[in-house]
């Protein structure tokens, strides 16, 4: 399974961005998906997760209310819409996949994901 993330960039505080992650190699609907991020000098942080149907989502408190995770199963693509971006959102954002048979509990645990994209840089200036 290959994951290709894109959509990052340099924006100003208050702006919006939409990240995308195209999945190839196996059927997209076999996987629950998530976004994580890693800021300079910090550990990996959970951002949001979505189950294979798109009907169940889960967000970190840091982004709840400002971000929306979604997926288009016909396009094998995962999205993260981020609004009202703040400098503290600056990080490399990674998409991740794990098999749906594992369920959706503990979706915020990065070690439970088997496949990772290469990351896309988001930089928010104040």
Coordinates of C-alpha atoms in Angstrom, one line a residue:
X1 CA 0.0 0.0 0.0
X2 CA 1.3 3.4 -1.0
X3 CA 0.2 6.7 0.5
X4 CA 1.0 10.0 -1.2
X5 CA 0.2 13.2 0.8
X6 CA 0.0 16.6 -0.7
X7 CA -1.5 20.1 -0.2
X8 CA 0.8 21.6 2.4
X9 CA 2.3 25.0 2.0
X10 CA 3.1 28.4 3.6
X11 CA 0.1 30.3 4.8
X12 CA -0.8 33.1 7.2
X13 CA -2.6 32.7 10.5
X14 CA -6.3 32.5 9.9
X15 CA -6.0 30.9 6.5
X16 CA -7.3 27.5 5.4
X17 CA -5.6 24.5 3.7
X18 CA -6.9 21.2 2.4
X19 CA -4.5 18.3 2.6
X20 CA -5.0 15.2 0.4
X21 CA -3.7 11.7 0.6
X22 CA -4.0 9.3 -2.4
X23 CA -3.9 5.6 -1.5
X24 CA -2.8 3.0 -4.1
X25 CA -1.9 -0.6 -4.2
X26 CA -4.9 -2.1 -2.4
X27 CA -8.6 -1.4 -2.1
X28 CA -9.0 1.9 -0.2
X29 CA -12.1 0.7 1.7
X30 CA -10.0 -2.0 3.4
X31 CA -8.6 0.8 5.6
X32 CA -9.4 3.1 8.4
X33 CA -7.4 6.3 7.9
X34 CA -5.9 9.1 10.0
X35 CA -3.8 12.2 9.9
X36 CA -0.9 12.8 12.3
X37 CA 1.6 15.7 12.5
X38 CA 5.0 16.3 13.9
X39 CA 6.3 19.8 14.7
X40 CA 10.0 20.6 14.9
X41 CA 11.6 19.2 18.0
X42 CA 8.4 17.4 19.1
X43 CA 6.9 14.0 18.9
X44 CA 4.2 12.7 16.6
X45 CA 0.8 14.0 17.4
X46 CA -2.6 12.6 16.4
X47 CA -4.8 15.0 14.4
X48 CA -7.9 13.1 13.2
X49 CA -9.2 9.7 12.1
X50 CA -12.0 8.4 9.9
X51 CA -13.3 4.9 9.5
X52 CA -13.6 3.0 6.2
X53 CA -17.1 4.2 5.4
X54 CA -16.5 7.8 6.4
X55 CA -19.3 7.6 8.8
X56 CA -17.2 7.8 12.0
X57 CA -14.7 10.4 12.7
X58 CA -12.5 11.4 15.7
X59 CA -10.5 14.6 16.3
X60 CA -7.8 15.7 18.6
X61 CA -8.9 18.6 20.9
X62 CA -6.2 20.8 19.3
X63 CA -8.0 20.8 15.9
X64 CA -11.6 20.0 16.9
X65 CA -14.0 22.5 15.4
X66 CA -11.4 23.9 13.0
X67 CA -10.7 20.8 10.9
X68 CA -12.7 18.2 9.0
X69 CA -11.4 14.8 7.9
X70 CA -13.2 13.1 5.0
X71 CA -12.6 10.5 2.3
X72 CA -13.7 9.9 -1.2
X73 CA -13.7 6.1 -1.6
X74 CA -14.3 6.3 -5.3
X75 CA -11.1 8.3 -5.7
X76 CA -9.1 6.4 -3.0
X77 CA -8.4 9.8 -1.4
X78 CA -8.3 11.0 2.2
X79 CA -8.7 14.7 3.0
X80 CA -8.0 17.1 5.9
X81 CA -9.6 20.5 5.6
X82 CA -8.0 22.8 8.1
X83 CA -9.4 26.3 8.9
X84 CA -8.4 29.2 11.1
X85 CA -4.8 27.9 11.0
X86 CA -2.5 29.1 13.8
X87 CA 1.3 29.1 14.0
X88 CA 1.1 26.1 16.4
X89 CA -0.3 24.1 13.5
X90 CA 3.0 24.3 11.8
X91 CA 4.2 20.7 11.3
X92 CA 4.8 18.0 8.8
X93 CA 1.5 16.2 8.3
X94 CA 1.3 12.5 7.6
X95 CA -1.5 10.3 6.5
X96 CA -1.7 6.8 7.8
X97 CA -3.7 3.6 7.2
X98 CA -4.6 0.6 9.2
X99 CA -6.8 -2.4 8.3
X100 CA -10.5 -1.9 9.2
X101 CA -10.7 -5.3 10.8
X102 CA -8.8 -3.8 13.7
X103 CA -11.8 -1.6 14.5
X104 CA -11.9 2.1 15.3
X105 CA -11.1 2.3 18.9
X106 CA -7.6 3.7 19.8
X107 CA -7.6 5.4 16.4
X108 CA -5.4 8.0 17.9
X109 CA -2.5 5.6 18.5
X110 CA 0.1 6.0 15.8
X111 CA 1.8 2.7 16.6
X112 CA -1.4 0.9 15.4
X113 CA -1.0 2.1 11.9
X114 CA 0.8 0.0 9.3
X115 CA 1.2 2.3 6.4
X116 CA 2.4 5.9 6.3
X117 CA 2.7 8.6 3.7
X118 CA 5.8 10.7 3.2
X119 CA 4.4 13.8 4.8
X120 CA 3.5 17.3 3.6
X121 CA 4.8 20.5 5.3
X122 CA 2.4 23.0 6.7
X123 CA 3.9 26.3 7.8
X124 CA 1.7 29.0 9.4
X125 CA 3.1 32.4 9.8
X126 CA 1.8 34.9 12.4

